[in-house]
Amino acid sequence: MCGIVGYVGPDNGGKALDVVMEGLSRLEYRGYDSAGVAVLAGDHVETRKRAGKLANLTAALGDSPLPASGTGIGHTRWATHGGPTDQNAHPHRGGTDGKLVLIHNGIIENFHALRAELLEDGVVFESETDTEVAAHLVARAYATTHDLTEAMRQVVQVLEGAFTLLAVHADQPGVVVGARRNSPLVVGLGEGENFLGSDVAAFIGSTREALELEQDQIVTITPERVSVVGFDGRPAAGKPYHVDWDAAAAEKGGFDTFMEKEIHDQPHAVADTLLGRTDEDGHLVMDELRISEDDLRAVDKVVIVACGTASYAGMVAKYAIERWTRIPCEVELAHEFRYRDPVVDGNTLVVSISQSGETMDTLMAVKHAHDLGARTLSICNTHGATIPRESDAVLYTHAGPEIAVASTKAFLAQITACYILGLYLAQLRGGVFADQAPAVMKELQQVPDKIQTVIDSMDRVREIARFMADTRAVLFLGRHVGFPVAMEGALKLKELAYIHAEGFAAGELKHGPIALIEPGQPVFVIVPTPDSEHGLHGKVVSNIQEIRARGARTLVIAEEGDEAVVPFADEVIRVPATPPLLAPLLTTVPLQVFALELATAKGLDVDQPRNLAKSVTVE
Ligand code: M6R
């Protein structure tokens, strides 16, 4: 949601516009519906902004070019307050002299009251946004302080909500000032130039050296200097780090779409997430965890908080963690956890799962858990993001940058990290599964090759998807760990192909959803391995028969050699054999490919589906 770029470099040569536009295009994946840029131009700041995609802004820049400049900011906006129009697009001007402009990510919750005060003072607003309020406030503060950093510092004191703000002022060329509270902002460190971005993708084409900021900090960049102060005015220092992926990792690498590339990245995503987690005897080592072994041994409840796809990874984790550790494990949507009265205490481990590490609902849940005294552990794919920083411990997934809005490789990496966590807790606590951890890790090591096998055998799935391009509804059924896979399959189809899709626990079928079955209704069924305990496999085979008898078209995902499903399946999609708990790492893949292909057949933009944002940074 909202992408932010800031740049300062040498004035002669003036490449601000190019750098900012490149940054914006790398941030497109975050989701947006309008875009704008501003550059310093002598005694004023010039802006161009347009509703719609970056192409519209590029066209506007063609019609009315901006001057070469060494200082610029840019923004992709995902509309919250005010529709996606040219006028509401950022940057917004503050004051009337055309010298100050500002961009913003987040929501200023008290903007109504602030706007009313400004209106009383005679300020004229040009947009419906909350952002314009901040622009006018900073301009007003600058009029008395004549210092952009101090003006920003004064204004953040009166703002409520979550925000990243970036401002430039014509009287301070070569300076961009940023402020952040509960919203992402990172610094890119160059030679004689510096950068600001919502995430490192904004400047990865120029530098891989970055600086992490804390909450409630203001950063001022010039070509030669980066200085940080707290909202309280005290000097602070960011934490430098090296970005370990390069620009190519955030490019399509020969694939038509990022999503396709990221599906193909999955064997690596899982392998890299497993890397370095075991000693030579196969026992888990977790040097990066910042919670002591004693504290982890004392954990008597695990609560997983996450949203969307990440929450389905959490649902898979519940089966594994309870099985291996015997610790009760709950999974809750982060936005629900936050607004009830959850029962957690010092012995509760609250595990958040988030690809971006910036999802506001998840961040708020983590803070709430922290306030209630729980231990917090973040499973995250983005180094230095807010959620891991606000957590007691972090377990990074190593999926690499995920650009497509629909999560694919991050999901498999999250599940993998959950297994690692479950096995580590089991190992620490002794118990029956402690000794089995090395064997499970060994099985996990084989999974990347098996994922590759699935990816290599998807031709028929693509054919089925193309054939089904006009389908109006698809159902997904699974049991046990197949249930969250069914949910994920349905979510992928909804968000990419805009088709009504529902995932159900197969056992729930007879309690209502079976009424949806009519002749020709396509139903994907995720069949557990024949080795599953409690006769689970047979029960799902019965479910397939029940829906087939009512005319459903059954698309069955089953293990190689599982012949029991064949008589009842219109299509059988095979995955290699793997232990039951690990199966989601394989059975999810055909559903991703199906959604991708069907959406492509409908001519839709699979990387940036309508209305969606990659990082949901507002509640
Ligand atoms: O960055 P996060 O993992 O916290 O994001 C959570 C969800 O917003 C995300 O998984 C969303 O559901 C995806 N669009 C699913 O493909």
XYZ file of C-alpha atoms and ligand atoms in Angstrom:
635
model
C 0.000 0.000 0.000
C 1.369 3.446 -0.890
C 4.942 3.485 -2.112
C 7.268 6.268 -1.057
C 10.563 7.334 -2.613
C 12.886 10.181 -1.691
C 16.209 11.115 -3.300
C 18.969 13.672 -2.811
C 22.067 13.773 -4.979
C 24.267 16.225 -6.852
C 22.364 19.160 -8.287
C 24.252 19.300 -11.550
C 23.284 16.318 -13.596
C 20.027 16.356 -11.648
C 18.853 12.738 -11.846
C 16.199 13.007 -9.119
C 13.275 12.425 -11.441
C 14.786 9.289 -13.014
C 15.712 7.803 -9.637
C 12.296 8.545 -8.167
C 10.430 7.136 -11.182
C 12.555 3.979 -11.143
C 11.870 3.613 -7.415
C 8.146 4.047 -7.969
C 8.107 1.408 -10.655
C 9.877 -1.013 -8.296
C 7.274 -0.225 -5.642
C 4.327 -0.742 -8.007
C 3.849 -4.197 -6.558
C 2.675 -2.685 -3.280
C -0.599 -1.736 -4.968
C -1.776 1.775 -5.872
C -4.305 3.701 -7.856
C -2.575 7.043 -8.509
C 0.978 8.355 -8.558
C 2.895 11.596 -8.348
C 6.360 13.138 -8.181
C 7.892 16.423 -7.060
C 11.316 17.949 -7.735
C 12.933 21.063 -6.401
C 13.121 23.730 -9.110
C 14.840 26.897 -7.912
C 12.588 28.866 -5.571
C 9.671 26.466 -5.801
C 8.763 22.793 -6.027
C 7.169 21.364 -9.139
C 4.822 18.423 -9.069
C 3.096 16.132 -11.550
C 0.457 13.653 -10.470
C -2.086 11.427 -12.128
C -4.814 8.956 -11.235
C -4.218 5.426 -12.499
C -1.032 3.567 -13.273
C 2.485 4.965 -13.584
C 2.066 5.022 -17.365
C -0.371 7.923 -16.913
C 2.177 9.836 -14.865
C 4.889 9.091 -17.426
C 2.602 10.456 -20.149
C 1.974 13.593 -18.107
C 5.722 14.044 -17.679
C 6.092 13.676 -21.445
C 3.509 16.413 -22.062
C 4.927 18.675 -19.402
C 8.505 17.716 -18.451
C 9.989 18.478 -15.035
C 13.346 20.265 -14.783
C 16.536 18.367 -13.927
C 17.002 18.442 -10.173
C 19.071 16.823 -7.439
C 16.175 16.566 -4.983
C 12.907 14.744 -5.482
C 10.166 12.669 -3.907
C 7.570 10.352 -5.393
C 4.505 8.457 -4.303
C 2.147 5.710 -5.391
C -1.157 6.096 -3.563
C -3.684 3.462 -2.520
C -6.771 5.543 -1.846
C -8.207 5.678 1.664
C -9.434 9.241 2.273
C -10.775 10.549 -1.023
C -11.057 8.670 -4.319
C -8.161 7.894 -6.670
C -8.196 11.197 -8.598
C -5.489 13.505 -9.934
C -6.325 15.959 -7.182
C -6.080 13.468 -4.343
C -2.852 11.970 -5.653
C 0.293 12.930 -3.727
C 2.435 15.082 -3.383
C 0.325 17.699 -1.634
C 1.296 21.301 -1.191
C 1.360 23.059 2.165
C 0.941 26.821 2.448
C 0.383 29.089 -0.523
C 3.898 29.910 -1.705
C 4.443 26.630 -3.571
C 7.611 25.906 -1.613
C 6.630 22.877 0.452
C 5.282 19.517 -0.682
C 4.659 16.364 1.265
C 3.775 12.714 0.653
C 2.299 10.254 3.112
C 1.575 6.596 3.724
C -0.885 5.596 6.464
C -3.892 7.270 8.006
C -3.948 10.426 10.118
C -6.811 9.499 12.396
C -7.460 12.962 13.849
C -7.429 14.688 10.480
C -11.058 15.880 10.737
C -10.300 17.930 13.844
C -7.026 19.238 12.405
C -8.669 20.123 9.121
C -11.455 21.999 10.916
C -8.861 24.093 12.785
C -6.997 24.857 9.553
C -10.228 25.785 7.770
C -11.016 28.209 10.588
C -7.616 29.768 9.993
C -8.561 30.302 6.346
C -6.573 27.456 4.789
C -7.991 26.388 1.437
C -7.824 22.663 0.700
C -7.367 21.275 -2.781
C -8.014 17.606 -1.990
C -10.115 15.366 0.217
C -7.088 13.670 1.744
C -5.897 13.470 5.329
C -2.402 14.063 3.933
C -3.030 17.649 2.904
C -3.617 18.506 6.560
C -0.080 17.389 7.380
C 1.302 19.373 4.435
C -0.296 22.597 5.666
C 0.798 21.957 9.236
C 4.425 21.396 8.207
C 4.364 24.520 6.007
C 3.005 26.539 8.926
C 5.637 25.163 11.326
C 8.363 25.892 8.752
C 7.292 29.528 8.629
C 8.428 29.916 12.239
C 11.268 27.375 12.483
C 12.867 27.796 9.022
C 14.076 24.239 9.496
C 12.303 21.337 7.819
C 13.441 18.734 10.344
C 12.200 20.790 13.283
C 8.980 21.679 11.488
C 8.326 17.989 10.882
C 9.159 17.192 14.503
C 6.655 19.731 15.789
C 3.898 18.473 13.527
C 4.237 14.763 14.343
C 3.437 15.651 17.970
C -0.150 16.496 17.002
C -0.766 13.681 14.525
C -2.596 10.538 15.615
C -2.542 7.267 13.723
C 0.066 5.583 11.603
C 2.120 7.465 9.086
C 5.241 7.822 7.042
C 5.726 11.404 5.862
C 8.301 12.804 3.457
C 8.674 16.511 2.794
C 10.848 18.855 0.754
C 11.042 22.640 0.923
C 12.360 24.919 -1.832
C 14.337 26.968 0.699
C 16.268 23.833 1.727
C 17.548 22.334 -1.524
C 19.372 19.033 -1.201
C 17.308 17.984 1.830
C 14.503 15.457 2.211
C 12.987 14.907 5.649
C 11.073 11.756 6.587
C 9.126 10.751 9.687
C 7.685 7.394 10.640
C 5.266 5.982 13.169
C 3.950 2.448 12.699
C 4.492 2.693 8.986
C 7.505 1.644 6.905
C 10.467 3.824 5.917
C 14.048 2.746 5.202
C 17.135 4.716 4.205
C 19.374 3.772 1.281
C 22.992 4.833 1.642
C 24.801 5.902 -1.513
C 28.037 7.691 -2.437
C 27.276 11.395 -2.576
C 23.576 10.582 -2.733
C 21.026 9.112 -0.348
C 17.588 7.572 -0.649
C 14.400 6.983 1.278
C 11.891 4.284 0.466
C 8.915 2.347 1.774
C 11.132 -0.656 1.367
C 14.521 -1.412 -0.100
C 13.055 -2.189 -3.520
C 12.748 1.596 -3.936
C 16.530 2.000 -4.234
C 17.883 -1.511 -4.835
C 18.904 -0.472 -8.360
C 21.331 2.071 -6.827
C 22.533 0.689 -3.502
C 22.304 -2.378 -1.277
C 23.460 -0.562 1.853
C 20.528 0.413 4.027
C 19.703 1.898 7.397
C 16.860 0.665 9.553
C 14.852 3.276 11.441
C 13.048 2.810 14.737
C 9.492 3.873 15.441
C 8.856 7.550 16.073
C 11.959 8.804 14.353
C 12.695 11.588 11.921
C 15.395 11.205 9.314
C 16.998 13.992 7.319
C 18.965 13.097 4.207
C 21.338 15.275 2.204
C 23.747 14.048 -0.503
C 26.494 13.640 2.094
C 24.684 12.982 5.355
C 21.941 11.016 7.047
C 20.847 12.177 10.493
C 18.190 10.702 12.714
C 16.344 12.165 15.713
C 13.507 10.836 17.818
C 10.130 12.563 17.852
C 11.364 13.920 21.208
C 14.254 15.654 19.410
C 16.993 13.457 20.862
C 19.702 12.372 18.423
C 19.400 8.734 17.414
C 21.197 6.340 15.103
C 19.711 3.983 12.561
C 20.917 0.406 12.283
C 22.946 -0.207 9.089
C 22.487 -3.443 7.168
C 23.360 -4.957 3.832
C 20.515 -6.065 1.569
C 21.390 -9.596 0.580
C 19.374 -9.738 -2.625
C 20.082 -7.712 -5.711
C 17.947 -5.880 -8.224
C 17.687 -8.988 -10.432
C 15.874 -10.843 -7.624
C 13.112 -8.260 -7.891
C 12.820 -8.652 -11.650
C 10.875 -11.130 -13.749
C 13.858 -13.186 -14.878
C 12.360 -14.157 -18.243
C 8.888 -15.023 -16.939
C 5.821 -13.118 -18.145
C 4.729 -12.191 -14.650
C 6.229 -11.922 -11.184
C 3.724 -14.453 -9.920
C 4.866 -17.071 -12.394
C 8.472 -16.387 -11.491
C 7.702 -16.596 -7.793
C 5.909 -19.926 -8.188
C 9.086 -21.185 -9.873
C 11.191 -19.703 -7.055
C 9.480 -21.961 -4.506
C 11.980 -24.825 -4.355
C 14.630 -22.217 -3.486
C 12.385 -20.377 -1.060
C 11.870 -23.542 0.965
C 15.493 -24.721 0.662
C 16.870 -21.325 1.703
C 14.507 -21.118 4.655
C 15.751 -24.526 5.811
C 19.393 -23.580 5.328
C 21.605 -23.486 8.407
C 18.918 -24.610 10.855
C 20.515 -27.908 11.880
C 23.813 -29.067 13.351
C 25.701 -32.070 11.988
C 23.469 -34.474 13.948
C 20.373 -32.971 12.441
C 19.315 -31.185 15.631
C 17.834 -27.760 15.257
C 19.929 -24.706 16.085
C 18.232 -21.356 16.371
C 20.943 -18.806 17.023
C 18.836 -15.957 15.705
C 16.020 -16.374 18.243
C 16.173 -13.758 20.962
C 14.061 -15.630 23.514
C 15.981 -17.823 25.970
C 15.618 -21.588 25.889
C 14.219 -21.495 29.439
C 11.542 -19.025 28.446
C 10.614 -21.164 25.456
C 10.440 -24.261 27.659
C 7.994 -22.409 29.899
C 5.608 -21.659 27.028
C 2.236 -23.269 27.741
C 0.252 -21.836 24.848
C 1.043 -20.693 21.321
C -1.185 -18.136 19.621
C -0.575 -17.451 15.941
C -1.732 -14.094 14.567
C -1.711 -13.275 10.861
C -3.900 -12.182 7.959
C -4.859 -13.667 4.612
C -2.496 -16.249 3.204
C -0.188 -15.915 6.202
C -3.075 -16.981 8.441
C -3.444 -20.176 6.384
C 0.236 -20.874 6.997
C -0.669 -20.447 10.671
C -3.486 -22.971 10.323
C -1.037 -25.519 8.910
C 1.323 -24.704 11.780
C -1.338 -25.469 14.357
C -1.530 -29.099 13.229
C 2.247 -29.476 13.305
C 2.966 -27.579 16.528
C 0.289 -29.354 18.557
C 1.307 -32.714 17.167
C 5.019 -32.289 17.840
C 4.983 -30.265 21.063
C 1.628 -31.013 22.729
C 1.402 -27.285 23.437
C -2.079 -25.931 22.684
C -1.923 -23.696 19.630
C -4.575 -21.212 18.529
C -4.656 -19.377 15.219
C -6.423 -16.072 14.971
C -6.851 -13.386 12.367
C -4.740 -10.529 13.676
C -7.515 -7.950 13.316
C -9.848 -10.075 15.455
C -7.253 -10.815 18.134
C -6.577 -7.134 18.637
C -10.148 -6.113 19.381
C -11.298 -8.731 21.834
C -9.979 -9.728 25.203
C -7.547 -12.558 24.418
C -6.332 -14.777 27.231
C -2.549 -14.514 27.060
C 0.122 -14.115 29.708
C 3.890 -14.356 30.185
C 3.890 -18.041 29.239
C 2.070 -17.477 25.983
C 4.127 -17.362 22.816
C 2.395 -15.143 20.285
C 3.744 -15.967 16.843
C 3.018 -13.467 14.090
C 3.395 -14.500 10.461
C 3.861 -11.807 7.844
C 5.652 -11.682 4.518
C 5.988 -7.917 4.503
C 6.416 -7.457 8.230
C 4.387 -4.281 7.809
C 0.778 -5.490 7.855
C -0.861 -3.038 10.214
C -3.429 -5.494 11.591
C -0.671 -7.951 12.471
C 1.571 -5.254 13.894
C -1.220 -4.034 16.164
C -1.903 -7.596 17.324
C 1.788 -8.034 18.184
C 1.831 -4.801 20.160
C -1.349 -5.807 21.959
C 0.168 -9.193 22.837
C 3.296 -7.461 24.063
C 1.247 -5.107 26.261
C -0.494 -8.152 27.734
C 2.887 -9.583 28.724
C 3.156 -12.343 26.122
C 6.425 -13.340 24.415
C 6.270 -12.373 20.771
C 7.990 -14.103 17.879
C 7.801 -12.900 14.289
C 8.042 -15.129 11.230
C 8.855 -12.619 8.532
C 10.314 -12.399 5.038
C 11.465 -8.785 5.128
C 14.645 -7.903 6.926
C 14.302 -4.981 9.298
C 10.536 -4.608 8.862
C 8.457 -3.191 11.676
C 6.881 -6.403 12.995
C 10.165 -8.283 13.590
C 11.603 -5.180 15.184
C 8.643 -4.885 17.539
C 8.875 -8.570 18.486
C 10.996 -10.315 21.110
C 12.303 -12.769 18.549
C 12.384 -13.285 14.825
C 12.624 -16.267 12.530
C 13.262 -14.979 9.020
C 11.995 -16.834 5.991
C 14.327 -16.638 3.023
C 11.930 -16.517 0.106
C 13.581 -13.427 -1.404
C 11.516 -10.455 -2.476
C 7.922 -11.315 -3.293
C 6.598 -8.774 -5.762
C 3.302 -10.200 -7.032
C 0.442 -9.173 -4.791
C -0.742 -12.768 -4.492
C 1.469 -14.565 -2.038
C 3.027 -17.811 -3.292
C 6.633 -18.490 -2.319
C 6.238 -16.560 0.912
C 3.414 -18.940 1.889
C 5.554 -22.047 1.427
C 8.447 -20.377 3.232
C 6.150 -19.410 6.117
C 4.909 -22.981 6.452
C 8.520 -24.168 6.411
C 9.468 -21.704 9.162
C 6.494 -22.869 11.229
C 7.699 -26.465 10.944
C 11.159 -25.360 12.049
C 9.691 -23.549 15.036
C 7.489 -26.520 15.955
C 10.390 -28.957 15.755
C 12.625 -26.638 17.749
C 10.036 -26.320 20.519
C 9.602 -30.098 20.496
C 13.359 -30.592 20.750
C 13.656 -28.114 23.626
C 10.855 -29.579 25.644
C 11.848 -33.237 25.337
C 8.750 -35.336 24.847
C 8.000 -37.989 22.336
C 8.731 -35.984 19.172
C 12.024 -34.493 20.353
C 14.011 -37.429 18.989
C 12.156 -37.370 15.707
C 13.083 -33.781 14.838
C 16.190 -34.786 12.796
C 14.144 -37.297 10.798
C 11.462 -34.720 10.017
C 14.153 -32.216 9.025
C 15.543 -34.841 6.664
C 12.131 -35.232 5.067
C 11.867 -31.471 4.790
C 15.217 -31.287 2.994
C 13.721 -33.445 0.246
C 10.725 -31.210 -0.256
C 12.336 -28.599 -2.581
C 13.020 -31.285 -5.221
C 9.477 -32.539 -4.859
C 8.096 -29.024 -5.343
C 10.164 -28.836 -8.525
C 8.576 -32.102 -9.687
C 5.123 -30.607 -9.146
C 6.044 -27.408 -10.979
C 7.402 -29.441 -13.896
C 4.188 -31.411 -14.267
C 1.622 -28.625 -14.448
C 0.718 -28.725 -18.158
C -2.598 -30.459 -17.588
C -3.490 -28.061 -14.737
C -2.909 -25.153 -17.116
C -5.145 -26.777 -19.734
C -7.891 -27.309 -17.185
C -7.582 -23.682 -16.067
C -7.850 -22.321 -19.598
C -10.836 -24.536 -20.240
C -12.496 -23.157 -17.098
C -11.977 -19.455 -17.862
C -15.743 -18.818 -17.860
C -16.440 -20.663 -14.623
C -18.437 -18.637 -12.119
C -17.708 -20.518 -8.899
C -15.191 -23.067 -7.693
C -15.169 -24.946 -4.400
C -12.148 -26.373 -2.583
C -12.276 -29.158 -0.013
C -9.605 -30.462 2.318
C -9.237 -32.100 5.692
C -6.559 -31.752 8.350
C -3.658 -29.761 6.784
C -5.532 -29.979 3.489
C -8.170 -27.616 4.930
C -5.931 -24.513 5.007
C -4.662 -25.508 1.555
C -8.283 -25.452 0.358
C -8.711 -21.988 1.885
C -5.543 -20.795 0.191
C -6.607 -22.262 -3.176
C -9.902 -20.383 -2.906
C -8.201 -17.128 -1.915
C -5.819 -17.326 -4.866
C -8.717 -17.754 -7.263
C -10.723 -14.904 -5.724
C -7.916 -12.407 -5.737
C -6.469 -13.257 -9.152
C -9.419 -14.347 -11.268
C -12.251 -12.526 -9.449
C -14.184 -15.801 -9.320
C -16.341 -16.745 -6.393
C -14.404 -19.453 -4.577
C -14.809 -21.070 -1.172
C -12.594 -23.404 0.782
C -14.234 -25.839 3.195
C -13.183 -28.492 5.645
C -14.384 -31.605 3.836
C -16.023 -32.878 7.024
C -18.192 -29.775 7.062
C -19.652 -30.593 3.670
C -22.736 -32.366 4.959
C -23.414 -29.558 7.413
C -24.354 -27.125 4.675
C -21.974 -26.559 1.756
C -23.122 -29.721 -0.057
C -26.249 -27.753 -0.970
C -24.040 -25.784 -3.367
C -23.269 -28.853 -5.432
C -25.132 -28.985 -8.704
C -24.296 -30.710 -11.970
C -21.009 -29.443 -13.369
C -19.900 -27.559 -10.240
C -16.084 -27.744 -10.187
C -14.674 -28.876 -6.852
C -10.998 -29.251 -6.051
C -10.364 -31.878 -3.410
C -7.047 -32.051 -1.591
C -6.664 -35.691 -0.642
C -4.465 -36.624 2.328
C -1.772 -39.215 1.826
C -3.022 -42.817 2.122
C -0.638 -43.108 5.131
C -2.652 -40.574 7.135
C -3.832 -41.616 10.559
C -7.438 -42.095 11.662
C -8.620 -43.301 8.266
C -8.517 -39.706 7.005
C -7.743 -40.703 3.453
C -10.786 -42.990 3.224
C -13.008 -40.266 4.643
C -11.969 -37.791 1.964
C -12.437 -40.415 -0.746
C -15.995 -40.809 0.577
C -16.463 -37.037 0.383
C -15.410 -37.135 -3.264
C -18.001 -39.829 -3.939
C -20.687 -37.789 -2.192
C -20.168 -34.733 -4.353
C -19.640 -36.740 -7.527
C -22.960 -38.463 -6.926
C -24.536 -34.987 -7.016
C -22.947 -34.037 -10.303
C -19.800 -32.195 -9.160
C -16.819 -32.096 -11.492
C -14.063 -33.406 -9.229
C -10.505 -32.134 -9.598
C -8.521 -34.254 -7.232
C -5.041 -33.541 -5.908
C -3.622 -36.846 -4.721
C -0.334 -38.542 -4.011
C 1.470 -40.547 -6.705
C 0.200 -44.128 -6.563
C -3.040 -43.302 -4.755
C -5.348 -45.333 -6.983
C -8.344 -45.199 -4.634
C -9.307 -41.756 -5.898
C -9.220 -42.618 -9.603
C -12.774 -43.969 -10.055
C -14.286 -40.814 -8.554
C -12.078 -38.146 -10.092
C -12.733 -36.258 -13.300
C -9.118 -35.159 -13.149
C -6.298 -36.412 -10.940
C -3.422 -34.031 -10.267
C -0.464 -35.907 -8.827
C 2.038 -34.799 -6.186
C 5.004 -36.837 -4.878
C 4.583 -38.805 -1.664
C 5.536 -36.935 1.494
C 4.688 -37.237 5.219
C 1.104 -36.068 5.895
C 2.005 -32.934 7.869
C 4.388 -31.691 5.169
C 1.966 -32.206 2.271
C 0.791 -28.529 2.036
C 4.212 -27.634 0.630
C 3.274 -29.716 -2.419
C -0.524 -29.666 -2.683
C -0.673 -25.852 -2.707
C 1.368 -25.544 -5.897
C -1.233 -26.838 -8.424
C -3.789 -24.442 -6.954
C -1.429 -21.488 -7.434
C -0.759 -22.519 -11.030
C -4.480 -23.020 -11.658
C -5.384 -19.527 -10.393
C -2.528 -17.913 -12.305
C -3.440 -19.599 -15.581
C -7.160 -18.991 -15.274
C -6.635 -15.296 -14.487
C -4.227 -15.021 -17.409
C -6.763 -16.669 -19.699
C -9.262 -14.016 -18.606
C -6.747 -11.335 -19.563
C -6.337 -10.057 -16.002
C -3.346 -8.388 -14.405
C -2.132 -11.211 -12.192
C 0.639 -9.280 -10.494
C -1.539 -6.404 -9.427
C -5.134 -7.550 -9.066
C -7.768 -4.862 -8.691
C -8.303 -3.223 -5.300
C -5.466 -5.123 -3.639
C -2.212 -3.945 -2.117
C 0.834 -6.051 -1.357
C 1.471 -4.534 2.057
C -1.702 -3.637 3.878
C -0.319 -0.851 6.012
C -3.616 0.567 7.259
C -6.077 -1.083 9.645
O 2.605 -9.258 4.338
P 1.697 -10.204 5.033
O 2.121 -11.620 4.942
O 1.414 -9.790 6.466
O 0.300 -10.077 4.264
C -0.835 -10.726 4.746
C -1.929 -10.736 3.709
O -2.314 -9.418 3.391
C -1.503 -11.442 2.418
O -1.112 -12.756 2.658
C -2.668 -11.434 1.412
O -3.707 -12.236 1.859
C -2.170 -11.883 0.038
N -2.663 -10.997 -0.977
C -2.602 -13.245 -0.328
O -2.189 -13.645 -1.592
